[in-house]
Amino acid sequence: MKVIILAGGRGTRLWPMSRKSYAKQFLPLFDGHSLLEGAVTRALAVARPQDIVTVTNSDYYFYVKDILQTAAPEAVSHILCEPEGRNTAPAVALAMQYAVERMDAAQDETIFVFPSDHIIAPVEQLVSCLHIAAQAARDGYLVTFGVRPTRPETGYGYLQVGEQHGAYALCRRFAEKPTAAVAEQFVASGEYLWNSGMFAFTPSVFETALRASASDVAAVVTQGYDNALQHWSDVPSISIDHAVMEKAVNVAVVPMSLTWSDVGSWDSYYDLQAKDENDNVIQGNVVAIGTHDSLVVSGKRLVTTADVDHVAVIETDDAVLVTRRGSGQDVRQLLELLEAQHRPEATDHTEILRPWGRYRVLEVGVRFKIKSIVVNAGAMLSLQRHMHRTEHWVVIRGVAQVTIGEKTFLVHEGESTFVPKSILHRLGNSGKVPLEIIEVSNGEYVGEDDIERIDDCYGRSCRPAGETGEKESAADERP
């Protein structure tokens, strides 16, 4: 058995914690662990590390790689990056083709598809459901997993259960996210399950269904993994539900009675957390009085609430969300407005993670920008130059290895150096402790796109699995 993990989603309804540059599957939201770590743990319960394929994008490649290096090192060699997002049907099709071509997946081998951003417990109960699904897949079905609903939920799709076939049943139909009244009818009928977004099928059964109902996807992907990457722009953007599952006649559903959530909103997050005596979820630097049935999360600053009920307050360095609990689905609409206004808070955190370390923007003015930069031990930034700004580096901790022009030298704690405009330069850390510096950029333009990158030792755009060499991405126009 093999597992495909889909790790390219944005998690828009968990803004401002989740953002385009650092989505919810990487956030340590539960006991210090990310949702992607949870997905890997579930995958390891039924598959070997070397049988896990993770599909993501170039912006998230290093986040995925870092998590896999700890949780399942052998899976690092099977990270696939879509050239651009095309929704779940092409992503699954690409991973299936890769599994057959590069991982010797047999045509009758069961392959599971897991989203990377779900909470599922207990794992032991899930494993029992996975074995039932594996049997259904061997019987020739496209298998989906349905969760017995605990409430009328308008944020989930539904599956109508049909004729029972032992431990699994036929799926009569897929239903879109319903209105509140329809959701109540679904739950009351006892015939509907929440659509978990998890699947199981064999390569042969999946390819047959793909050719029959999504020929435009199949025409590109089934011609080979390399061909699919080269002609990815020809693939339509469509979900696997719409492209395949809803049109197929051989769909089975495995019912699951366990704790499940796609953590798709702050309302979902609240439901999953332990409550205090006032039914509040309080996290971080928070002081609350007269507050009930509320979610209050502080990332850094002191957040105070007084005499409020049924609210959600989420604080980060540069943005604060205040909304009524129960309105979590509206956060996406708010985020779309911020994106239309080209607000940087819509896409980036003030702290940006990079393969060499991280940086935080401390202050920005008309002709200056101040950053705190941390370079990991043994790491190095690209060889680069800027045409419109100078840079002044002050070492706060560690020893910097600096190249400016033809000279390479060390800058120690408390010392500084200056980088003129248009001069090739590079910052590195050859020491054994993290290097911390303050960077002050000054000039007529201090935007991140004022950069000419000459040499880099990191693959900023994801390489096709199994290939070597480093390739830069314009998405990483960073210091």
Short mmCIF file of C-alpha atoms in Angstrom, two decimals:
data_model
loop_
_atom_site.label_atom_id
_atom_site.label_comp_id
_atom_site.label_asym_id
_atom_site.label_seq_id
_atom_site.Cartn_x
_atom_site.Cartn_y
_atom_site.Cartn_z
CA MET A 1 0.00 0.00 0.00
CA LYS A 2 1.06 3.55 -0.72
CA VAL A 3 -0.15 6.94 0.50
CA ILE A 4 -0.46 10.25 -1.35
CA ILE A 5 -0.47 13.30 0.93
CA LEU A 6 -1.87 16.52 -0.53
CA ALA A 7 0.01 19.45 1.04
CA GLY A 8 -0.55 22.41 -1.24
CA GLY A 9 -3.64 24.05 0.29
CA ARG A 10 -3.73 27.58 1.70
CA GLY A 11 -6.11 27.28 4.66
CA THR A 12 -7.66 30.68 3.98
CA ARG A 13 -10.28 30.53 6.73
CA LEU A 14 -7.59 30.28 9.43
CA TRP A 15 -6.24 33.72 8.56
CA PRO A 16 -4.37 35.56 10.09
CA MET A 17 -2.42 32.56 11.43
CA SER A 18 -2.52 30.75 8.08
CA ARG A 19 -1.30 32.72 5.08
CA LYS A 20 -0.32 32.01 1.50
CA SER A 21 3.39 31.96 2.37
CA TYR A 22 2.92 29.68 5.41
CA ALA A 23 -0.32 27.71 5.33
CA LYS A 24 -2.22 25.96 8.10
CA GLN A 25 -0.77 22.48 7.48
CA PHE A 26 2.63 23.74 8.70
CA LEU A 27 1.42 25.63 11.77
CA PRO A 28 2.07 23.99 15.17
CA LEU A 29 -1.59 24.33 16.16
CA PHE A 30 -2.00 21.20 18.26
CA ASP A 31 0.41 20.34 21.09
CA GLY A 32 3.27 21.93 19.18
CA HIS A 33 2.79 19.63 16.18
CA SER A 34 1.71 20.58 12.69
CA LEU A 35 -1.24 19.09 10.85
CA LEU A 36 1.13 17.74 8.20
CA GLU A 37 3.00 15.82 10.92
CA GLY A 38 -0.32 14.23 11.87
CA ALA A 39 -0.97 13.22 8.26
CA VAL A 40 2.48 11.62 8.05
CA THR A 41 1.82 9.71 11.28
CA ARG A 42 -1.41 8.34 9.81
CA ALA A 43 0.36 7.39 6.60
CA LEU A 44 3.04 5.51 8.52
CA ALA A 45 0.34 3.45 10.20
CA VAL A 46 -0.38 1.68 6.88
CA ALA A 47 2.64 2.31 4.64
CA ARG A 48 6.42 2.34 4.75
CA PRO A 49 8.13 5.76 4.72
CA GLN A 50 9.46 5.10 1.21
CA ASP A 51 5.88 4.48 0.03
CA ILE A 52 4.65 8.00 0.89
CA VAL A 53 4.27 10.59 -1.89
CA THR A 54 3.68 14.23 -0.93
CA VAL A 55 2.29 16.71 -3.45
CA THR A 56 2.89 20.39 -2.79
CA ASN A 57 4.16 23.50 -4.59
CA SER A 58 7.52 25.23 -4.88
CA ASP A 59 6.68 27.81 -2.19
CA TYR A 60 6.06 25.04 0.35
CA TYR A 61 8.78 22.60 -0.69
CA PHE A 62 11.19 23.35 2.14
CA TYR A 63 8.46 23.32 4.79
CA VAL A 64 7.40 19.86 3.62
CA LYS A 65 10.99 18.69 3.39
CA ASP A 66 11.84 19.84 6.92
CA ILE A 67 8.84 18.00 8.40
CA LEU A 68 9.50 14.81 6.46
CA GLN A 69 13.19 14.78 7.35
CA THR A 70 12.14 14.39 10.97
CA ALA A 71 8.99 12.28 10.62
CA ALA A 72 9.80 10.04 7.62
CA PRO A 73 13.23 10.72 6.06
CA GLU A 74 12.79 8.15 3.28
CA ALA A 75 9.75 10.10 2.04
CA VAL A 76 11.81 13.20 1.24
CA SER A 77 12.81 11.76 -2.14
CA HIS A 78 9.13 11.53 -3.11
CA ILE A 79 8.08 15.18 -2.77
CA LEU A 80 6.34 16.35 -5.94
CA CYS A 81 5.70 19.99 -6.81
CA GLU A 82 2.97 21.04 -9.18
CA PRO A 83 4.24 23.72 -11.59
CA GLU A 84 1.10 25.63 -10.57
CA GLY A 85 -1.97 24.83 -8.51
CA ARG A 86 -4.60 22.85 -10.42
CA ASN A 87 -6.80 21.56 -7.57
CA THR A 88 -7.00 17.99 -6.29
CA ALA A 89 -7.88 15.95 -9.40
CA PRO A 90 -4.68 16.79 -11.33
CA ALA A 91 -2.63 16.58 -8.12
CA VAL A 92 -3.85 13.06 -7.37
CA ALA A 93 -3.48 12.01 -11.01
CA LEU A 94 0.10 13.30 -11.10
CA ALA A 95 1.00 11.46 -7.90
CA MET A 96 -0.62 8.23 -9.14
CA GLN A 97 1.37 8.41 -12.37
CA TYR A 98 4.54 9.04 -10.39
CA ALA A 99 3.81 6.09 -8.08
CA VAL A 100 3.41 3.76 -11.05
CA GLU A 101 6.44 5.03 -12.98
CA ARG A 102 8.95 5.82 -10.25
CA MET A 103 7.83 3.73 -7.25
CA ASP A 104 6.79 0.53 -9.05
CA ALA A 105 3.22 0.67 -7.79
CA ALA A 106 1.30 -2.35 -9.06
CA GLN A 107 -1.90 -1.77 -11.02
CA ASP A 108 -3.90 -3.61 -8.33
CA GLU A 109 -2.13 -2.00 -5.35
CA THR A 110 -4.21 0.11 -2.98
CA ILE A 111 -3.20 3.76 -2.84
CA PHE A 112 -4.69 6.09 -0.24
CA VAL A 113 -5.11 9.85 -0.62
CA PHE A 114 -4.82 11.92 2.58
CA PRO A 115 -5.24 15.67 2.94
CA SER A 116 -2.44 17.18 5.01
CA ASP A 117 -4.58 19.44 7.17
CA HIS A 118 -6.99 17.19 9.06
CA ILE A 119 -7.34 16.05 12.66
CA ILE A 120 -8.32 12.38 12.99
CA ALA A 121 -8.36 10.33 16.18
CA PRO A 122 -7.88 7.68 17.30
CA VAL A 123 -5.41 6.48 14.69
CA GLU A 124 -6.06 2.83 15.57
CA GLN A 125 -9.72 3.17 14.62
CA LEU A 126 -8.77 4.93 11.40
CA VAL A 127 -6.44 2.06 10.49
CA SER A 128 -9.34 -0.39 10.76
CA CYS A 129 -11.31 1.79 8.33
CA LEU A 130 -8.34 1.94 5.98
CA HIS A 131 -8.16 -1.86 5.81
CA ILE A 132 -11.87 -1.98 4.96
CA ALA A 133 -11.24 0.59 2.22
CA ALA A 134 -8.33 -1.45 0.88
CA GLN A 135 -10.64 -4.42 0.44
CA ALA A 136 -13.22 -2.23 -1.33
CA ALA A 137 -10.48 -0.89 -3.62
CA ARG A 138 -9.40 -4.45 -4.47
CA ASP A 139 -13.06 -5.18 -5.25
CA GLY A 140 -12.87 -2.55 -7.99
CA TYR A 141 -14.35 0.49 -6.26
CA LEU A 142 -13.30 4.09 -6.00
CA VAL A 143 -13.47 4.51 -2.25
CA THR A 144 -14.28 7.57 -0.20
CA PHE A 145 -14.53 7.93 3.57
CA GLY A 146 -17.57 9.38 5.31
CA VAL A 147 -17.69 10.66 8.90
CA ARG A 148 -20.85 10.22 10.92
CA PRO A 149 -22.05 13.79 11.56
CA THR A 150 -22.36 15.10 15.10
CA ARG A 151 -24.20 18.29 14.11
CA PRO A 152 -25.75 20.00 11.07
CA GLU A 153 -22.57 21.46 9.53
CA THR A 154 -22.78 23.83 6.56
CA GLY A 155 -19.02 23.92 6.01
CA TYR A 156 -18.70 20.31 4.86
CA GLY A 157 -19.84 18.36 1.81
CA TYR A 158 -21.97 15.24 2.39
CA LEU A 159 -22.16 11.67 1.09
CA GLN A 160 -25.45 9.80 0.81
CA VAL A 161 -25.03 6.15 1.79
CA GLY A 162 -26.64 3.49 -0.38
CA GLU A 163 -26.71 -0.30 -0.43
CA GLN A 164 -24.57 -1.99 2.22
CA HIS A 165 -21.77 -4.32 1.07
CA GLY A 166 -20.43 -5.84 4.26
CA ALA A 167 -18.31 -3.32 6.15
CA TYR A 168 -18.63 -0.71 3.40
CA ALA A 169 -21.53 0.66 1.38
CA LEU A 170 -22.18 2.06 -2.05
CA CYS A 171 -22.17 5.83 -2.31
CA ARG A 172 -25.48 7.02 -3.71
CA ARG A 173 -24.50 10.64 -4.30
CA PHE A 174 -22.25 13.54 -3.35
CA ALA A 175 -23.90 16.67 -1.94
CA GLU A 176 -22.33 20.11 -1.92
CA LYS A 177 -22.06 22.21 1.24
CA PRO A 178 -25.71 22.67 2.22
CA THR A 179 -27.72 25.47 3.76
CA ALA A 180 -28.44 25.18 7.48
CA ALA A 181 -31.94 23.83 6.82
CA VAL A 182 -30.71 21.21 4.35
CA ALA A 183 -27.88 20.20 6.71
CA GLU A 184 -30.46 19.55 9.43
CA GLN A 185 -32.43 17.36 7.03
CA PHE A 186 -29.31 15.43 6.08
CA VAL A 187 -28.40 14.69 9.69
CA ALA A 188 -31.97 13.84 10.69
CA SER A 189 -32.32 11.34 7.83
CA GLY A 190 -29.40 9.23 9.03
CA GLU A 191 -28.46 8.60 5.39
CA TYR A 192 -25.71 11.21 5.06
CA LEU A 193 -22.10 11.35 6.19
CA TRP A 194 -19.64 14.20 6.12
CA ASN A 195 -17.30 13.97 3.13
CA SER A 196 -13.82 13.59 4.66
CA GLY A 197 -11.87 14.25 1.45
CA MET A 198 -9.94 10.98 1.85
CA PHE A 199 -9.87 8.34 -0.89
CA ALA A 200 -8.56 4.90 -1.80
CA PHE A 201 -8.28 3.15 -5.16
CA THR A 202 -5.96 1.11 -7.30
CA PRO A 203 -4.06 2.70 -10.21
CA SER A 204 -5.96 0.69 -12.82
CA VAL A 205 -9.42 1.58 -11.46
CA PHE A 206 -8.47 5.23 -11.01
CA GLU A 207 -7.04 5.58 -14.52
CA THR A 208 -10.14 3.99 -16.05
CA ALA A 209 -12.38 6.45 -14.19
CA LEU A 210 -10.11 9.38 -15.06
CA ARG A 211 -10.19 8.57 -18.77
CA ALA A 212 -13.97 8.15 -18.67
CA SER A 213 -14.94 11.31 -16.79
CA ALA A 214 -11.93 13.66 -16.92
CA SER A 215 -10.38 12.97 -20.28
CA ASP A 216 -8.75 16.43 -20.41
CA VAL A 217 -6.78 15.57 -17.27
CA ALA A 218 -6.05 12.02 -18.39
CA ALA A 219 -4.82 13.17 -21.80
CA VAL A 220 -1.93 15.01 -20.16
CA VAL A 221 -1.11 12.96 -17.08
CA THR A 222 -1.39 9.42 -18.41
CA GLN A 223 1.18 10.19 -21.12
CA GLY A 224 3.85 10.08 -18.43
CA TYR A 225 5.01 11.96 -15.35
CA ASP A 226 7.59 14.07 -17.21
CA ASN A 227 5.08 14.87 -19.95
CA ALA A 228 2.57 16.00 -17.33
CA LEU A 229 5.05 18.46 -15.81
CA GLN A 230 5.92 19.85 -19.24
CA HIS A 231 2.28 20.34 -20.27
CA TRP A 232 0.82 21.18 -16.87
CA SER A 233 -0.72 24.44 -18.11
CA ASP A 234 -3.01 22.34 -20.35
CA VAL A 235 -4.55 20.60 -17.34
CA PRO A 236 -7.83 22.12 -16.05
CA SER A 237 -8.22 23.13 -12.42
CA ILE A 238 -10.84 20.82 -10.92
CA SER A 239 -11.41 18.88 -7.73
CA ILE A 240 -11.30 15.10 -7.65
CA ASP A 241 -14.91 15.05 -6.43
CA HIS A 242 -16.19 16.99 -9.46
CA ALA A 243 -13.82 15.41 -11.99
CA VAL A 244 -14.09 11.75 -11.00
CA MET A 245 -15.98 10.69 -7.90
CA GLU A 246 -19.35 12.35 -8.59
CA LYS A 247 -19.48 10.92 -12.13
CA ALA A 248 -18.38 7.37 -11.39
CA VAL A 249 -20.86 4.54 -10.78
CA ASN A 250 -18.44 2.34 -8.83
CA VAL A 251 -18.01 4.49 -5.71
CA ALA A 252 -17.98 2.95 -2.25
CA VAL A 253 -18.01 4.72 1.10
CA VAL A 254 -16.46 3.56 4.37
CA PRO A 255 -18.33 5.05 7.36
CA MET A 256 -16.16 6.31 10.22
CA SER A 257 -17.28 7.04 13.76
CA LEU A 258 -14.31 8.93 15.15
CA THR A 259 -13.02 12.42 15.83
CA TRP A 260 -12.49 14.17 12.51
CA SER A 261 -12.10 17.78 11.44
CA ASP A 262 -10.59 19.54 8.47
CA VAL A 263 -9.81 22.44 10.84
CA GLY A 264 -11.31 24.59 8.13
CA SER A 265 -12.21 27.57 10.30
CA TRP A 266 -11.66 29.11 13.71
CA ASP A 267 -15.00 27.59 14.71
CA SER A 268 -13.55 24.13 14.00
CA TYR A 269 -10.43 25.04 15.93
CA TYR A 270 -12.52 26.11 18.93
CA ASP A 271 -14.49 22.85 18.87
CA LEU A 272 -11.27 20.81 19.05
CA GLN A 273 -9.74 22.61 22.03
CA ALA A 274 -10.23 22.13 25.77
CA LYS A 275 -12.48 24.77 27.34
CA ASP A 276 -12.21 26.58 30.68
CA GLU A 277 -15.03 26.98 33.19
CA ASN A 278 -16.58 29.73 31.05
CA ASP A 279 -16.40 27.64 27.86
CA ASN A 280 -13.56 29.80 26.60
CA VAL A 281 -10.47 28.69 24.68
CA ILE A 282 -7.71 31.03 25.87
CA GLN A 283 -4.22 30.72 24.38
CA GLY A 284 -1.16 32.91 24.69
CA ASN A 285 -0.81 36.30 26.38
CA VAL A 286 -4.49 36.85 27.22
CA VAL A 287 -6.39 38.37 30.15
CA ALA A 288 -10.16 37.91 29.94
CA ILE A 289 -12.93 38.97 32.32
CA GLY A 290 -16.66 38.57 31.82
CA THR A 291 -15.91 36.54 28.69
CA HIS A 292 -17.86 33.41 27.75
CA ASP A 293 -18.04 30.90 24.89
CA SER A 294 -15.13 32.62 23.15
CA LEU A 295 -11.84 31.87 21.41
CA VAL A 296 -9.03 34.30 22.22
CA VAL A 297 -5.57 33.58 20.83
CA SER A 298 -2.52 35.82 21.24
CA GLY A 299 0.56 35.20 19.17
CA LYS A 300 2.69 37.77 21.00
CA ARG A 301 1.03 40.91 22.34
CA LEU A 302 -1.25 41.17 25.35
CA VAL A 303 -4.88 40.68 24.33
CA THR A 304 -7.62 41.63 26.79
CA THR A 305 -11.36 41.05 26.62
CA ALA A 306 -14.10 42.31 28.92
CA ASP A 307 -17.82 41.58 28.98
CA VAL A 308 -18.01 39.81 25.61
CA ASP A 309 -19.58 36.51 24.62
CA HIS A 310 -19.34 34.22 21.62
CA VAL A 311 -16.44 35.99 19.90
CA ALA A 312 -13.20 34.90 18.25
CA VAL A 313 -10.13 37.12 18.59
CA ILE A 314 -6.92 36.03 16.84
CA GLU A 315 -3.78 38.18 17.24
CA THR A 316 -0.57 38.03 15.22
CA ASP A 317 2.34 40.47 14.89
CA ASP A 318 0.70 42.49 12.12
CA ALA A 319 -3.00 41.63 12.07
CA VAL A 320 -5.91 41.01 14.45
CA LEU A 321 -9.12 39.20 13.53
CA VAL A 322 -12.25 39.91 15.57
CA THR A 323 -15.43 38.07 14.61
CA ARG A 324 -18.41 36.34 16.13
CA ARG A 325 -18.03 32.64 16.67
CA GLY A 326 -20.11 30.91 14.05
CA SER A 327 -18.98 33.33 11.32
CA GLY A 328 -15.77 31.46 10.59
CA GLN A 329 -16.76 30.73 7.00
CA ASP A 330 -16.79 34.50 6.29
CA VAL A 331 -13.06 34.86 6.92
CA ARG A 332 -12.35 33.75 3.35
CA GLN A 333 -14.44 36.66 2.05
CA LEU A 334 -12.51 39.04 4.30
CA LEU A 335 -9.22 37.66 3.02
CA GLU A 336 -10.33 38.09 -0.59
CA LEU A 337 -10.97 41.78 0.17
CA LEU A 338 -7.49 42.16 1.66
CA GLU A 339 -5.95 40.48 -1.39
CA ALA A 340 -7.90 42.79 -3.71
CA GLN A 341 -6.37 45.70 -1.79
CA HIS A 342 -2.90 44.14 -2.23
CA ARG A 343 -2.36 44.08 1.53
CA PRO A 344 0.84 42.19 2.39
CA GLU A 345 -0.84 40.86 5.53
CA ALA A 346 -3.00 38.71 3.26
CA THR A 347 -0.09 36.62 2.05
CA ASP A 348 2.99 36.99 4.28
CA HIS A 349 3.79 36.93 7.96
CA THR A 350 6.26 39.43 9.37
CA GLU A 351 8.55 36.46 9.99
CA ILE A 352 9.45 34.58 6.82
CA LEU A 353 11.01 31.12 6.92
CA ARG A 354 13.68 30.26 4.38
CA PRO A 355 15.80 27.13 3.78
CA TRP A 356 18.80 28.94 5.26
CA GLY A 357 16.94 30.30 8.30
CA ARG A 358 14.40 33.08 8.75
CA TYR A 359 13.96 36.83 8.77
CA ARG A 360 11.54 39.29 10.31
CA VAL A 361 10.69 42.77 9.01
CA LEU A 362 10.99 45.14 11.96
CA GLU A 363 10.28 48.48 10.29
CA VAL A 364 9.69 49.85 6.79
CA GLY A 365 9.93 53.48 5.67
CA VAL A 366 9.95 55.35 2.37
CA ARG A 367 13.70 54.82 1.87
CA PHE A 368 14.59 52.16 4.41
CA LYS A 369 13.78 48.70 5.69
CA ILE A 370 15.05 47.08 8.90
CA LYS A 371 15.17 43.29 9.31
CA SER A 372 16.25 40.79 11.91
CA ILE A 373 17.92 37.86 10.10
CA VAL A 374 18.82 34.46 11.53
CA VAL A 375 21.07 32.18 9.46
CA ASN A 376 21.22 28.54 10.53
CA ALA A 377 24.55 26.94 11.37
CA GLY A 378 26.32 25.90 8.17
CA ALA A 379 23.83 27.75 5.95
CA MET A 380 24.47 30.38 3.30
CA LEU A 381 22.37 32.89 1.36
CA SER A 382 22.68 33.36 -2.38
CA LEU A 383 25.41 35.37 -4.10
CA GLN A 384 23.49 38.47 -5.16
CA ARG A 385 23.47 42.21 -5.76
CA HIS A 386 21.00 45.09 -5.52
CA MET A 387 20.84 48.03 -7.90
CA HIS A 388 18.74 50.43 -5.82
CA ARG A 389 19.75 49.92 -2.21
CA THR A 390 22.71 49.55 0.13
CA GLU A 391 22.78 47.20 3.10
CA HIS A 392 24.36 47.59 6.52
CA TRP A 393 24.80 44.39 8.56
CA VAL A 394 25.34 44.38 12.33
CA VAL A 395 26.18 41.02 13.93
CA ILE A 396 24.17 40.45 17.11
CA ARG A 397 25.22 36.85 17.79
CA GLY A 398 27.62 34.41 16.15
CA VAL A 399 30.19 35.02 13.42
CA ALA A 400 29.21 36.02 9.89
CA GLN A 401 31.14 34.86 6.87
CA VAL A 402 30.79 37.74 4.42
CA THR A 403 31.68 38.08 0.77
CA ILE A 404 31.68 41.59 -0.72
CA GLY A 405 33.11 41.89 -4.19
CA GLU A 406 36.36 39.92 -4.35
CA LYS A 407 36.87 39.80 -0.57
CA THR A 408 35.64 37.17 1.91
CA PHE A 409 36.07 37.88 5.62
CA LEU A 410 34.56 37.28 9.06
CA VAL A 411 32.42 39.73 11.02
CA HIS A 412 32.16 39.01 14.74
CA GLU A 413 29.55 39.82 17.36
CA GLY A 414 29.22 43.58 17.84
CA GLU A 415 30.92 44.35 14.51
CA SER A 416 29.34 45.53 11.29
CA THR A 417 29.94 45.78 7.57
CA PHE A 418 28.52 47.73 4.64
CA VAL A 419 27.34 46.50 1.24
CA PRO A 420 27.31 49.16 -1.52
CA LYS A 421 24.84 49.21 -4.40
CA SER A 422 25.49 46.91 -7.38
CA ILE A 423 28.27 44.97 -5.60
CA LEU A 424 28.10 41.18 -5.49
CA HIS A 425 27.78 39.96 -1.91
CA ARG A 426 26.91 36.94 0.16
CA LEU A 427 26.14 36.20 3.82
CA GLY A 428 26.92 32.83 5.39
CA ASN A 429 27.32 31.09 8.72
CA SER A 430 30.16 28.60 8.95
CA GLY A 431 29.81 28.36 12.73
CA LYS A 432 27.98 25.90 14.95
CA VAL A 433 25.41 28.31 16.41
CA PRO A 434 22.76 30.39 14.62
CA LEU A 435 23.97 33.70 13.25
CA GLU A 436 21.80 36.71 14.14
CA ILE A 437 22.19 40.04 12.38
CA ILE A 438 20.29 43.28 11.94
CA GLU A 439 20.09 44.42 8.33
CA VAL A 440 19.33 48.04 7.42
CA SER A 441 18.53 48.59 3.74
CA ASN A 442 18.63 52.16 2.42
CA GLY A 443 17.91 53.56 -1.02
CA GLU A 444 15.37 54.88 -3.46
CA TYR A 445 13.73 51.45 -3.59
CA VAL A 446 13.86 48.73 -0.91
CA GLY A 447 11.41 46.21 -2.38
CA GLU A 448 12.25 42.52 -2.33
CA ASP A 449 12.37 42.33 -6.13
CA ASP A 450 15.49 44.54 -6.31
CA ILE A 451 17.77 41.57 -6.55
CA GLU A 452 19.96 39.87 -9.11
CA ARG A 453 20.79 36.38 -7.95
CA ILE A 454 24.04 34.96 -9.34
CA ASP A 455 24.49 31.71 -7.44
CA ASP A 456 22.42 29.78 -4.90
CA CYS A 457 22.85 26.50 -3.06
CA TYR A 458 19.15 25.80 -2.43
CA GLY A 459 16.45 24.46 -4.76
CA ARG A 460 13.96 27.27 -4.31
CA SER A 461 11.70 25.81 -6.97
CA CYS A 462 10.96 22.17 -6.40
CA ARG A 463 12.88 19.64 -8.47
CA PRO A 464 11.15 16.63 -9.96
CA ALA A 465 11.77 13.85 -7.47
CA GLY A 466 14.94 11.89 -8.07
CA GLU A 467 16.77 14.67 -9.90
CA THR A 468 19.71 16.61 -8.54
CA GLY A 469 20.76 20.19 -8.94
CA GLU A 470 19.45 23.41 -7.49
CA LYS A 471 17.10 25.77 -9.23
CA GLU A 472 15.95 29.20 -8.12
CA SER A 473 12.37 30.41 -8.07
CA ALA A 474 11.14 33.98 -8.45
CA ALA A 475 8.91 33.25 -5.49
CA ASP A 476 12.03 33.47 -3.31
CA GLU A 477 13.22 36.95 -4.13
CA ARG A 478 14.34 37.41 -0.56
CA PRO A 479 17.62 38.41 1.10
#
